[in-house]
Structures are given as C-alpha cells and as structure tokens.
Amino acid sequence: MSRYVLPLSVLGTAVGGAVLLKDFVAGGACPSKATIPGKTVIVTGANTGIGKQTALELAKRGGNIILACRDMEKCEAAAKEIRGETLNHRINARHLDLASLKSIREFAAQVTEEEEHVHILINNAAVMRCPHWTTEDGFEMQLGVNYLGHFLLTNLLLDKLKASAPSRIINVSSLAHVAGHIDFEDLNWEKKNYDTKAAYCQSKLAVVLSTKELSRRLQGTGVTVNALHPGVARTELGRHTGMHSSAFSSFMLGPIFWLLVKSPQLAAQPSVYLAVAEELEGVSGKYFDVLKEKPPAPEAEDEEVAKRLWAESVRLVGLEMSHGSYGERGQPLPK
Ligand SMILES: NC(=O)c1ccc[n+]([C@@H]2O[C@H](COP(=O)([O-])OP(=O)(O)OC[C@H]3O[C@@H](n4cnc5c(N)ncnc54)[C@H](OP(=O)(O)O)[C@@H]3O)[C@@H](O)[C@H]2O)c1
C-alpha cells in the first residue's frame, strides 16, 4: 500500500497545480456587481463566442442590448436565447457587416435615429488569420473588420455617446498586438506578401493605438474608451487556422488547451468589467490584460504613430473633420 503513497501524492499535486494554473490563466469573474438598468449597450459580433456571452451578462444586469451582427439568422437566434435565459426582453438584433462601410453607415444612421441613448459601445467582432480576403471597400479583411470598421462605427456614434454621457467605449483587442507593427507604406497588404498572422497583429495594434488617440480627443466629454485582451478562449475565432481540424493535433493539443484556454463566459468578464465597474468611471485610454490594467506594447504608446494612423483611417473610411465633429464626406453630423 505504502508504495502507492508517493505516486498518488505526486499525481494529486500535479492535478491540484493544474487546476490552480487554470484558475490563474482564466483570470476570474468580473469583480463588480453593478447593474445597468435602462442603459443602452451595443455589442458587435454578439451572435457567438465572447460577444454573445458579453451580451448575455449585460442583459442579466438589466441593460437594453443591441446585438450587432452580419448574419441575421444567427443574430436573431442569439437574441432569442438571451431573452429566454435572462427574461430581459429589451434585447434586439440588428444587421451590421463590418466588412462594408455602407452597412456600418446604415447601422449607425438607424441607431442615431431610433435610439434615445447609447451608453456602452463594445467593439468586439473580429476575424482572425483568414485567407488574403478584402472587404467590400477593398481593405485587407482583418484590418478592415477588426479596426477600420469599428473606427468608422465609433466615430459615427460619437455624438450619440457624448449626448448619453457618462458613456463608455470598449475595444476588444488582443495580446497579439505586441507582435504587431503599423506599416504605413502598405497598411492593406497590397505590396508585400500576405502574412495572415502579421495582419491580425497589425489590426489589433491599430485598435490599441486608436483607443489611446480617441481617449485624448474625448477628454472632458464624459465618454471614456479603453482596450482589452480577454485572455485565450474556446470560441470560433480559430476557424481559419485549421488548428483543430486534425485528430492528431486535437489529441496532442487537447490537454494544453484545457489548461490554458478558458470558456467564452469567463473571457467575456473583462468586457463586462470595463462596461459596468463603478471604480472605472472616468478611466480612459488604458489597456487591460484580462482584468488588470497594464502597459501595452511600446508601439501602442507612440503618440506620433497614433496620430498618423488616425489621419490615415479618417481618409480611408471617408470621414472628414467638419465643425469639430466627424461626418460622412462633406456631410457634417448633426450636433
Ligand atoms: N478567443 C480568443 O482566444 C481571443 C483572444 C484574444 C482576443 N480575442 C478577441 O475577442 C473578440 C471576440 O472573439 P471570439 O473569440 O469570440 O471570436 P468568434 O467566436 O469567432 O466571434 C467573432 C464574432 O465576430 C463576428 N464577425 C466577424 N466578421 C464580421 C463582420 N464582417 N461583421 C460583423 N461581425 C463580424 C462573427 O460573426 P460570424 O459568426 O457571422 O462570423 C462573430 O460574431 C475578438 O475581437 C477577438 O480578436 C479573442
């Protein structure tokens, strides 16, 4: 019997250690219990993954939730599920394709006209490591959806957010931004060979840079903007990577994934935290690694790069400075 004591205690320690490591990696639940009755929230890419769980959690906390998705069948299904689970009936599905500037403008115009307020905008949707695709307007897909689409959406909703202040913008970036670089000579991968990983990292770096720049521009308005890395989660994000397509890689990587990858529900906690926490009132221009504020990559802190990227983005999506507000080309937004 005694010969089993040592192996059993080693096994127990290993299992206990693995569970502790998993808890550490997961990062825990949103520490704030704040509710948001009557607050209007937009979550992009809310039909699945982290976005859907974010919408669900904010619905539980009493918000009026707009799920903004490109596939209306999936969007309606998610809205129905969230209504059923939370008994909150103020959950609406709306069409938004971030790979189309026209769709973004139509969505923003409808929200501006029909919604009295927008208190929380969560720019969550993304595509990762897809083939060399372009958006309807000819942007490289990952830059177009993850960054430029949200850039236009945010700017078109700014007046509504300002009128609803205190209000918050949450930009879901990724730790992958640290490997990113903004290539101003070829932002859209038209000259160099396409590198799908580098394109994802560039798009997520652009998200952090624009978060910082927008926060400087929003000082004194009551609108805050922060970026976050949600942690690594089991979602559909890897759909273009083929990571789980072979039985061998699933078998080999399965245990590592179990240890290091969290549920979408846990990965939604940072977005929920930045959206509701009372202690974050007035906090702006920060980067959160899961639930903790951390400095982002050095390039993300470079104000010159941020200003240049902002100006280039304004040009690319067709926004112009006009009477202190951004409107469509030649069309100042109503105050
Ligand atoms: N999962 C992770 O480990 C991880 C790690 C770091 C950062 N993140 C970030 O977390 C966020 C959520 O990702 P996730 O893991 O939940 O991924 P996901 O399960 O793949 O969900 C992505 C969402 O984005 C939507 N989307 C894609 N292209 C769109 C477009 N053109 N217009 C509108 N919506 C579009 C998708 O809609 P369809 O279903 O119609 O495609 C889906 O709803 C992303 O910003 C991602 O970069 C995730």
XYZ file of C-alpha atoms and ligand atoms in Angstrom:
383
model
C 0.000 0.000 0.000
C 2.764 2.383 1.016
C 4.343 2.085 -2.435
C 1.289 3.957 -3.848
C 1.608 6.900 -1.467
C 4.353 8.714 -3.348
C 2.880 8.351 -6.875
C -0.588 9.296 -5.563
C 0.708 12.390 -3.811
C 2.671 13.401 -6.939
C -0.481 12.926 -9.031
C -2.560 14.895 -6.509
C -0.045 17.733 -6.521
C 0.038 17.747 -10.335
C -3.766 17.823 -10.630
C -4.052 20.498 -7.918
C -1.307 22.527 -9.598
C -3.021 22.203 -12.985
C -6.343 23.387 -11.543
C -4.640 26.337 -9.815
C -2.774 27.210 -13.033
C -6.042 27.027 -14.984
C -7.737 29.367 -12.480
C -4.761 31.730 -12.694
C -4.838 31.712 -16.510
C -8.624 32.191 -16.604
C -8.363 35.450 -14.668
C -11.634 35.147 -12.758
C -15.056 36.749 -12.837
C -15.888 40.451 -13.083
C -15.417 41.756 -9.525
C -18.154 44.367 -9.932
C -21.788 43.569 -9.137
C -23.011 46.829 -10.735
C -26.258 46.660 -12.671
C -27.145 48.805 -15.685
C -30.938 49.169 -15.808
C -32.024 51.446 -18.653
C -28.543 51.663 -20.193
C -28.322 51.006 -23.918
C -25.463 48.768 -24.968
C -24.236 47.814 -28.446
C -22.128 44.649 -28.776
C -20.656 43.881 -32.207
C -20.179 40.228 -33.183
C -22.651 39.174 -30.495
C -24.035 36.043 -32.143
C -21.310 33.746 -30.775
C -18.194 33.480 -28.607
C -17.146 36.266 -26.276
C -19.578 38.796 -27.786
C -22.611 36.612 -27.120
C -21.552 35.967 -23.525
C -20.885 39.688 -23.010
C -24.383 40.482 -24.294
C -25.875 37.777 -22.059
C -24.108 39.042 -18.939
C -25.069 42.668 -19.609
C -28.654 41.567 -20.285
C -28.661 39.873 -16.851
C -27.553 43.198 -15.399
C -30.617 44.912 -16.866
C -29.252 46.653 -19.984
C -31.091 47.291 -23.250
C -28.865 45.264 -25.546
C -28.382 45.678 -29.282
C -26.698 42.670 -30.859
C -24.926 43.942 -33.991
C -24.132 41.065 -36.337
C -23.649 40.337 -40.009
C -25.734 37.133 -40.086
C -29.290 37.981 -39.044
C -30.363 34.367 -38.613
C -27.589 33.755 -36.049
C -28.217 37.198 -34.519
C -31.966 36.582 -34.012
C -31.210 33.132 -32.581
C -28.736 34.595 -30.062
C -31.175 37.382 -29.115
C -33.941 34.818 -28.547
C -31.643 32.661 -26.413
C -30.573 35.658 -24.310
C -34.195 36.793 -23.833
C -35.134 33.261 -22.773
C -32.266 32.905 -20.334
C -32.469 36.338 -18.731
C -36.179 37.175 -19.114
C -34.932 40.589 -20.248
C -36.973 41.436 -23.325
C -35.048 44.545 -24.285
C -32.688 42.552 -26.488
C -32.631 43.495 -30.173
C -30.884 42.025 -33.185
C -29.601 44.464 -35.814
C -27.665 43.992 -39.018
C -24.056 45.218 -39.115
C -21.434 43.959 -41.538
C -18.111 45.492 -40.539
C -16.656 44.482 -43.900
C -18.901 47.072 -45.577
C -18.687 50.836 -44.978
C -22.199 51.141 -46.412
C -23.574 48.657 -43.860
C -21.789 50.482 -40.997
C -23.249 53.825 -42.097
C -26.745 52.322 -42.367
C -26.448 50.746 -38.897
C -25.161 53.974 -37.328
C -27.875 56.052 -39.035
C -30.586 53.707 -37.754
C -29.210 53.721 -34.194
C -28.828 57.517 -34.263
C -32.426 57.914 -35.390
C -34.125 55.260 -33.290
C -32.196 55.084 -30.024
C -32.503 57.864 -27.489
C -29.135 56.927 -25.963
C -26.065 54.765 -26.442
C -24.260 54.390 -23.102
C -21.913 51.495 -23.871
C -20.365 50.514 -27.203
C -18.442 47.233 -27.206
C -16.365 46.804 -30.358
C -15.911 43.053 -30.055
C -16.248 41.465 -33.521
C -13.175 40.188 -35.314
C -11.833 37.854 -37.902
C -8.505 36.108 -37.304
C -5.943 34.732 -39.733
C -8.333 34.432 -42.661
C -7.012 33.994 -46.222
C -5.994 37.091 -48.183
C -9.529 38.482 -48.470
C -10.601 42.074 -48.901
C -13.679 43.910 -47.645
C -16.357 45.372 -49.916
C -14.308 48.592 -49.965
C -11.008 46.894 -50.781
C -9.370 46.883 -47.329
C -7.417 43.834 -46.181
C -10.104 41.868 -44.278
C -8.549 41.779 -40.766
C -7.626 45.472 -40.784
C -10.994 46.281 -42.375
C -13.216 44.395 -39.909
C -11.206 44.460 -36.681
C -10.008 48.041 -36.930
C -11.306 50.277 -39.750
C -14.920 49.080 -39.491
C -15.019 49.755 -35.751
C -13.171 53.054 -36.275
C -15.939 54.292 -38.578
C -18.719 52.888 -36.392
C -17.328 54.563 -33.262
C -16.890 57.921 -34.966
C -20.416 57.837 -36.412
C -21.841 57.112 -32.932
C -19.711 59.668 -31.070
C -22.325 62.409 -30.904
C -24.869 59.937 -29.509
C -22.340 58.657 -26.960
C -21.471 62.223 -25.930
C -25.148 63.084 -25.531
C -25.558 59.953 -23.357
C -22.537 60.682 -21.113
C -21.263 59.237 -18.875
C -20.716 56.615 -21.543
C -18.067 54.059 -22.362
C -16.419 52.579 -25.440
C -14.716 49.211 -25.012
C -12.392 47.984 -27.746
C -11.612 44.282 -27.683
C -8.007 43.954 -28.803
C -5.646 41.056 -28.110
C -2.295 40.306 -26.561
C -1.334 39.601 -30.192
C -0.991 43.385 -30.613
C 2.509 43.107 -29.077
C 3.698 41.315 -32.229
C 2.076 43.939 -34.464
C 3.602 46.766 -36.451
C 1.805 49.528 -38.382
C 3.182 49.532 -41.906
C 2.115 52.947 -43.234
C 3.680 52.165 -46.616
C 1.399 49.183 -47.080
C -1.384 49.101 -44.467
C -3.588 46.966 -46.690
C -1.037 44.372 -47.785
C -1.115 45.413 -51.446
C 2.651 45.440 -51.995
C 4.229 42.776 -49.775
C 3.483 39.056 -49.489
C 0.440 38.436 -47.323
C 1.170 37.203 -43.799
C -2.144 36.371 -42.173
C -0.705 36.313 -38.600
C 1.066 39.653 -39.003
C -2.121 41.139 -40.488
C -4.110 40.096 -37.393
C -1.420 41.530 -35.083
C -1.342 44.816 -37.042
C -5.139 45.118 -36.813
C -5.090 44.576 -33.034
C -2.221 47.060 -32.547
C -4.255 49.585 -34.544
C -7.139 49.023 -32.112
C -4.940 49.921 -29.103
C -3.383 52.939 -30.856
C -6.790 54.336 -31.813
C -8.086 53.722 -28.268
C -5.302 55.956 -26.936
C -5.809 58.620 -29.591
C -9.587 58.692 -29.160
C -9.227 58.999 -25.402
C -7.049 62.114 -25.907
C -9.710 63.539 -28.235
C -12.556 62.744 -25.810
C -11.091 64.457 -22.750
C -13.785 66.393 -20.907
C -16.704 64.848 -22.823
C -17.710 62.206 -20.250
C -17.049 59.458 -22.809
C -14.263 57.028 -21.925
C -12.544 54.483 -24.147
C -10.390 51.544 -23.116
C -8.929 48.471 -24.807
C -8.541 44.937 -23.505
C -7.170 41.469 -24.076
C -9.853 38.971 -22.996
C -7.493 36.028 -22.472
C -7.425 32.938 -24.621
C -10.845 31.355 -25.034
C -12.551 28.436 -26.726
C -14.508 30.207 -29.467
C -14.888 30.146 -33.244
C -12.038 32.642 -33.665
C -9.641 29.924 -34.839
C -11.986 28.849 -37.627
C -9.468 29.849 -40.351
C -6.398 28.379 -38.657
C -7.255 24.671 -39.083
C -5.837 24.123 -35.595
C -8.497 21.592 -34.551
C -9.104 20.026 -37.917
C -6.760 17.064 -37.444
C -7.413 14.347 -34.874
C -3.676 14.290 -34.122
C -3.446 17.984 -33.226
C -6.694 17.790 -31.213
C -5.299 14.810 -29.283
C -1.876 16.359 -28.727
C -3.071 19.882 -28.003
C -6.225 18.891 -26.098
C -4.678 18.821 -22.596
C -2.714 22.050 -23.210
C -5.875 23.715 -24.440
C -7.824 22.513 -21.400
C -5.159 24.099 -19.193
C -4.627 27.374 -20.988
C -7.927 28.112 -22.704
C -10.997 29.429 -20.919
C -14.722 29.446 -21.604
C -16.285 32.305 -23.612
C -18.269 33.108 -20.474
C -15.053 33.790 -18.496
C -13.463 35.569 -21.455
C -16.435 37.971 -21.505
C -15.655 39.145 -17.948
C -13.095 41.840 -18.917
C -15.554 43.465 -21.372
C -18.286 43.326 -18.717
C -15.931 44.778 -16.108
C -14.887 47.705 -18.320
C -18.547 48.297 -19.206
C -20.043 48.382 -15.702
C -17.477 48.801 -12.913
C -18.146 51.927 -10.884
C -14.465 52.191 -9.941
C -13.617 52.621 -13.643
C -15.774 55.748 -14.028
C -13.551 58.325 -15.742
C -10.749 55.825 -16.506
C -9.820 56.225 -20.165
C -7.091 55.422 -22.688
C -5.950 52.310 -20.811
C -5.152 48.773 -21.867
C -6.384 45.896 -19.690
C -4.852 42.452 -19.800
C -7.911 40.475 -18.713
C -8.984 42.333 -15.522
C -5.758 44.232 -14.792
C -4.545 47.462 -16.315
C -1.126 47.007 -17.923
C 1.069 48.975 -20.292
C 0.544 47.821 -23.878
C 3.406 47.243 -26.360
C 5.758 50.251 -26.822
C 4.482 50.946 -30.375
C 0.943 51.200 -28.960
C 2.121 54.094 -26.726
C 3.653 56.060 -29.607
C 1.564 59.228 -29.986
C 3.049 60.098 -33.377
C 2.108 56.690 -34.779
C -1.380 57.023 -33.247
C -1.957 60.484 -34.791
C -0.712 59.354 -38.194
C -2.873 56.220 -38.081
C -5.905 58.309 -37.095
C -5.416 60.672 -40.028
C -4.917 57.776 -42.438
C -8.006 55.988 -41.085
C -10.133 59.132 -41.493
C -9.023 59.235 -45.147
C -9.562 55.518 -45.766
C -13.105 55.330 -44.357
C -14.134 58.675 -45.839
C -14.608 60.761 -42.707
C -13.634 64.400 -42.672
C -13.149 66.962 -39.926
C -16.103 69.225 -40.039
C -17.162 71.737 -37.391
C -15.341 69.724 -34.717
C -17.352 66.593 -35.465
C -16.862 63.823 -37.970
C -19.398 63.312 -40.701
C -19.555 61.440 -43.935
C -17.593 63.146 -46.732
C -18.933 66.671 -46.919
C -21.849 65.784 -44.597
C -21.366 67.254 -41.132
C -23.065 65.192 -38.432
C -25.950 66.943 -36.689
C -24.973 68.249 -33.263
N -10.888 33.763 -28.405
C -9.701 34.198 -28.015
O -8.854 33.410 -27.539
C -9.334 35.645 -28.146
C -8.050 36.064 -27.730
C -7.720 37.407 -27.860
C -8.638 38.302 -28.379
N -9.872 37.846 -28.780
C -10.797 38.841 -29.346
O -12.093 38.666 -28.768
C -13.087 39.125 -29.687
C -14.187 38.091 -29.818
O -13.623 36.941 -30.433
P -14.201 35.463 -30.226
O -13.077 34.677 -29.691
O -15.499 35.490 -29.530
O -14.365 35.024 -31.760
P -15.597 34.372 -32.573
O -16.244 33.294 -31.765
O -15.029 33.994 -33.904
O -16.596 35.581 -32.729
C -16.285 36.650 -33.594
C -17.543 37.439 -33.894
O -17.187 38.466 -34.850
C -18.159 38.433 -35.885
N -17.677 38.985 -37.159
C -16.691 38.533 -37.952
N -16.644 39.266 -39.088
C -17.635 40.192 -39.002
C -18.107 41.212 -39.854
N -17.607 41.411 -41.070
N -19.129 41.987 -39.439
C -19.708 41.774 -38.219
N -19.321 40.804 -37.386
C -18.297 40.020 -37.778
C -18.505 36.960 -36.021
O -19.693 36.788 -36.782
P -19.966 35.410 -37.614
O -20.283 34.375 -36.590
O -21.087 35.758 -38.509
O -18.696 35.127 -38.343
C -18.652 36.590 -34.561
O -19.891 37.014 -34.075
C -12.342 39.428 -30.989
O -12.084 40.805 -31.070
C -11.045 38.672 -30.838
O -9.985 39.220 -31.606
C -10.241 36.560 -28.666
